[in-house]
PDB file of C-alpha atoms in Angstrom:
ATOM      1  CA  MET A   1     153.345 180.210-144.451  1.00  0.00           C
ATOM      2  CA  GLN A   2     149.983 181.775-143.838  1.00  0.00           C
ATOM      3  CA  ILE A   3     149.876 185.190-142.201  1.00  0.00           C
ATOM      4  CA  PRO A   4     146.506 186.874-141.602  1.00  0.00           C
ATOM      5  CA  ALA A   5     146.007 189.253-144.560  1.00  0.00           C
ATOM      6  CA  GLU A   6     144.633 192.031-142.369  1.00  0.00           C
ATOM      7  CA  ALA A   7     147.748 191.873-140.200  1.00  0.00           C
ATOM      8  CA  VAL A   8     150.010 192.095-143.244  1.00  0.00           C
ATOM      9  CA  ALA A   9     148.068 195.102-144.548  1.00  0.00           C
ATOM     10  CA  ALA A  10     148.237 196.872-141.161  1.00  0.00           C
ATOM     11  CA  THR A  11     151.935 196.241-140.449  1.00  0.00           C
ATOM     12  CA  VAL A  12     154.137 199.344-140.524  1.00  0.00           C
ATOM     13  CA  LEU A  13     157.067 198.062-138.458  1.00  0.00           C
ATOM     14  CA  ILE A  14     158.707 194.699-137.876  1.00  0.00           C
ATOM     15  CA  GLU A  15     160.968 194.125-134.903  1.00  0.00           C
ATOM     16  CA  VAL A  16     163.474 191.302-135.427  1.00  0.00           C
ATOM     17  CA  VAL A  17     164.359 189.503-132.200  1.00  0.00           C
ATOM     18  CA  ARG A  18     167.279 187.143-131.586  1.00  0.00           C
ATOM     19  CA  VAL A  19     165.499 184.694-129.296  1.00  0.00           C
ATOM     20  CA  SER A  20     167.317 183.723-126.088  1.00  0.00           C
ATOM     21  CA  ALA A  21     164.705 181.467-124.422  1.00  0.00           C
ATOM     22  CA  LEU A  22     161.147 180.242-124.652  1.00  0.00           C
ATOM     23  CA  PRO A  23     158.392 182.397-123.151  1.00  0.00           C
ATOM     24  CA  VAL A  24     157.412 181.648-119.574  1.00  0.00           C
ATOM     25  CA  LYS A  25     153.733 181.387-120.557  1.00  0.00           C
ATOM     26  CA  ARG A  26     151.766 180.785-123.728  1.00  0.00           C
ATOM     27  CA  GLY A  27     151.199 183.965-125.729  1.00  0.00           C
ATOM     28  CA  ALA A  28     153.975 185.930-124.013  1.00  0.00           C
ATOM     29  CA  PRO A  29     156.668 187.547-126.177  1.00  0.00           C
ATOM     30  CA  TYR A  30     159.734 185.476-126.924  1.00  0.00           C
ATOM     31  CA  PRO A  31     162.606 186.761-124.753  1.00  0.00           C
ATOM     32  CA  GLY A  32     165.610 188.104-126.574  1.00  0.00           C
ATOM     33  CA  THR A  33     167.348 191.110-128.000  1.00  0.00           C
ATOM     34  CA  ALA A  34     165.836 193.271-130.723  1.00  0.00           C
ATOM     35  CA  VAL A  35     168.505 193.246-133.431  1.00  0.00           C
ATOM     36  CA  ALA A  36     166.736 195.150-136.220  1.00  0.00           C
ATOM     37  CA  TYR A  37     163.684 197.170-137.137  1.00  0.00           C
ATOM     38  CA  TRP A  38     162.245 196.940-140.621  1.00  0.00           C
ATOM     39  CA  ALA A  39     159.792 199.533-141.909  1.00  0.00           C
ATOM     40  CA  GLY A  40     158.323 200.541-145.258  1.00  0.00           C
ATOM     41  CA  ASN A  41     159.483 198.472-148.216  1.00  0.00           C
ATOM     42  CA  GLU A  42     161.856 196.475-146.031  1.00  0.00           C
ATOM     43  CA  ALA A  43     158.966 195.294-143.828  1.00  0.00           C
ATOM     44  CA  ALA A  44     156.720 194.655-146.831  1.00  0.00           C
ATOM     45  CA  ASP A  45     159.446 192.655-148.588  1.00  0.00           C
ATOM     46  CA  ALA A  46     160.088 190.581-145.463  1.00  0.00           C
ATOM     47  CA  LEU A  47     156.375 189.784-145.060  1.00  0.00           C
ATOM     48  CA  THR A  48     156.152 188.847-148.733  1.00  0.00           C
ATOM     49  CA  LEU A  49     159.145 186.530-148.340  1.00  0.00           C
ATOM     50  CA  ILE A  50     157.683 184.963-145.193  1.00  0.00           C
ATOM     51  CA  GLY A  51     154.378 184.470-147.006  1.00  0.00           C
ATOM     52  CA  THR A  52     156.182 182.440-149.678  1.00  0.00           C
ATOM     53  CA  LEU A  53     157.731 179.953-147.251  1.00  0.00           C
ATOM     54  CA  PRO A  54     156.609 176.563-148.524  1.00  0.00           C
ATOM     55  CA  SER A  55     154.842 174.121-146.231  1.00  0.00           C
ATOM     56  CA  GLY A  56     156.951 171.308-144.884  1.00  0.00           C
ATOM     57  CA  GLU A  57     157.077 168.382-142.536  1.00  0.00           C
ATOM     58  CA  GLN A  58     157.708 168.610-138.818  1.00  0.00           C
ATOM     59  CA  HIS A  59     161.129 167.504-137.622  1.00  0.00           C
ATOM     60  CA  ARG A  60     161.810 166.762-133.977  1.00  0.00           C
ATOM     61  CA  CYS A  61     164.108 169.090-132.082  1.00  0.00           C
ATOM     62  CA  GLY A  62     161.967 170.331-129.201  1.00  0.00           C
ATOM     63  CA  PHE A  63     161.357 173.760-130.802  1.00  0.00           C
ATOM     64  CA  SER A  64     164.322 175.995-130.239  1.00  0.00           C
ATOM     65  CA  PRO A  65     163.677 179.147-132.275  1.00  0.00           C
ATOM     66  CA  GLY A  66     166.579 181.398-133.137  1.00  0.00           C
ATOM     67  CA  TRP A  67     164.614 184.404-134.332  1.00  0.00           C
ATOM     68  CA  SER A  68     161.188 185.924-134.123  1.00  0.00           C
ATOM     69  CA  ILE A  69     159.494 188.862-135.726  1.00  0.00           C
ATOM     70  CA  ARG A  70     156.959 191.149-134.095  1.00  0.00           C
ATOM     71  CA  ALA A  71     154.670 193.073-136.433  1.00  0.00           C
ATOM     72  CA  TYR A  72     153.202 196.400-135.312  1.00  0.00           C
ATOM     73  CA  GLU A  73     150.573 198.727-136.720  1.00  0.00           C
ATOM     74  CA  ASP A  74     150.704 202.566-136.621  1.00  0.00           C
ATOM     75  CA  SER A  75     150.114 202.838-132.869  1.00  0.00           C
ATOM     76  CA  LEU A  76     153.183 200.660-132.130  1.00  0.00           C
ATOM     77  CA  ASP A  77     151.240 199.571-129.056  1.00  0.00           C
ATOM     78  CA  LEU A  78     150.696 195.823-128.994  1.00  0.00           C
ATOM     79  CA  ALA A  79     152.135 193.515-131.609  1.00  0.00           C
ATOM     80  CA  LEU A  80     149.624 192.369-134.219  1.00  0.00           C
ATOM     81  CA  PHE A  81     151.486 189.090-134.184  1.00  0.00           C
ATOM     82  CA  GLU A  82     154.767 187.493-133.285  1.00  0.00           C
ATOM     83  CA  ALA A  83     156.160 184.598-135.278  1.00  0.00           C
ATOM     84  CA  ALA A  84     159.064 182.516-133.952  1.00  0.00           C
ATOM     85  CA  PHE A  85     161.057 180.422-136.428  1.00  0.00           C
ATOM     86  CA  CYS A  86     162.901 177.191-135.670  1.00  0.00           C
ATOM     87  CA  PHE A  87     165.050 176.193-138.628  1.00  0.00           C
ATOM     88  CA  SER A  88     165.897 172.836-136.956  1.00  0.00           C
ATOM     89  CA  CYS A  89     162.391 171.403-136.574  1.00  0.00           C
ATOM     90  CA  HIS A  90     160.932 173.524-139.400  1.00  0.00           C
ATOM     91  CA  GLU A  91     158.252 174.936-137.123  1.00  0.00           C
ATOM     92  CA  ILE A  92     156.785 178.414-136.869  1.00  0.00           C
ATOM     93  CA  ARG A  93     154.773 179.377-133.811  1.00  0.00           C
ATOM     94  CA  MET A  94     152.680 182.490-134.121  1.00  0.00           C
ATOM     95  CA  HIS A  95     150.508 184.349-131.640  1.00  0.00           C
ATOM     96  CA  GLY A  96     148.919 187.763-131.247  1.00  0.00           C
ATOM     97  CA  THR A  97     145.666 189.640-131.571  1.00  0.00           C
ATOM     98  CA  ALA A  98     145.465 189.025-135.330  1.00  0.00           C
ATOM     99  CA  VAL A  99     146.241 185.295-135.246  1.00  0.00           C
ATOM    100  CA  PRO A 100     143.431 182.744-135.379  1.00  0.00           C
ATOM    101  CA  PRO A 101     144.143 179.432-133.588  1.00  0.00           C
ATOM    102  CA  SER A 102     144.330 177.593-136.925  1.00  0.00           C
ATOM    103  CA  LEU A 103     147.501 179.533-137.837  1.00  0.00           C
ATOM    104  CA  ALA A 104     149.266 179.301-134.474  1.00  0.00           C
ATOM    105  CA  THR A 105     151.535 176.392-135.455  1.00  0.00           C
ATOM    106  CA  GLN A 106     152.824 175.902-138.977  1.00  0.00           C
ATOM    107  CA  PHE A 107     155.597 173.877-140.575  1.00  0.00           C
ATOM    108  CA  PHE A 108     157.864 175.015-143.400  1.00  0.00           C
ATOM    109  CA  ASP A 109     160.579 173.515-145.566  1.00  0.00           C
ATOM    110  CA  ALA A 110     163.697 175.156-144.155  1.00  0.00           C
ATOM    111  CA  ASP A 111     165.889 173.866-146.984  1.00  0.00           C
ATOM    112  CA  THR A 112     164.213 175.868-149.770  1.00  0.00           C
ATOM    113  CA  ALA A 113     165.491 179.096-151.325  1.00  0.00           C
ATOM    114  CA  PRO A 114     162.867 181.351-149.636  1.00  0.00           C
ATOM    115  CA  SER A 115     163.613 179.846-146.220  1.00  0.00           C
ATOM    116  CA  GLN A 116     167.355 180.214-146.694  1.00  0.00           C
ATOM    117  CA  ALA A 117     166.837 183.827-147.867  1.00  0.00           C
ATOM    118  CA  LEU A 118     164.887 184.554-144.670  1.00  0.00           C
ATOM    119  CA  LEU A 119     167.598 182.934-142.564  1.00  0.00           C
ATOM    120  CA  ALA A 120     170.188 185.086-144.346  1.00  0.00           C
ATOM    121  CA  LEU A 121     168.130 188.222-143.535  1.00  0.00           C
ATOM    122  CA  PHE A 122     167.996 187.218-139.879  1.00  0.00           C
ATOM    123  CA  ARG A 123     171.722 186.508-139.766  1.00  0.00           C
ATOM    124  CA  ALA A 124     172.536 189.811-141.487  1.00  0.00           C
ATOM    125  CA  ALA A 125     170.454 191.655-138.880  1.00  0.00           C
ATOM    126  CA  THR A 126     172.226 189.981-135.966  1.00  0.00           C
ATOM    127  CA  PRO A 127     175.387 191.731-134.752  1.00  0.00           C
TER     128      PRO A 127
END
């Protein structure tokens, strides 16, 4: 997966969200409950893992993401980006101030070790 390098460098906090629905409009945050906050090495390790997700083919499911992450810089004001992950259709949708249109929709191989490790992190964060 490609994440804008400047956004990765600026991220100090990641909010992990258990998604409950799709946003009502394009670019709005994914509704859901924040289940974890990762900072420091934990955030850096998560971004590194996400950056290693291998490209994959799109599968049809209608995009039903289970989790998203929101990355924040020092001000904790607006999210630099939010990335929502659907492990059924292998799609990642990303939006935010640091996201160019070319990176807004990406596909990953959800059956690989890095993808399964990310899914395990999400599941471990969810009560």
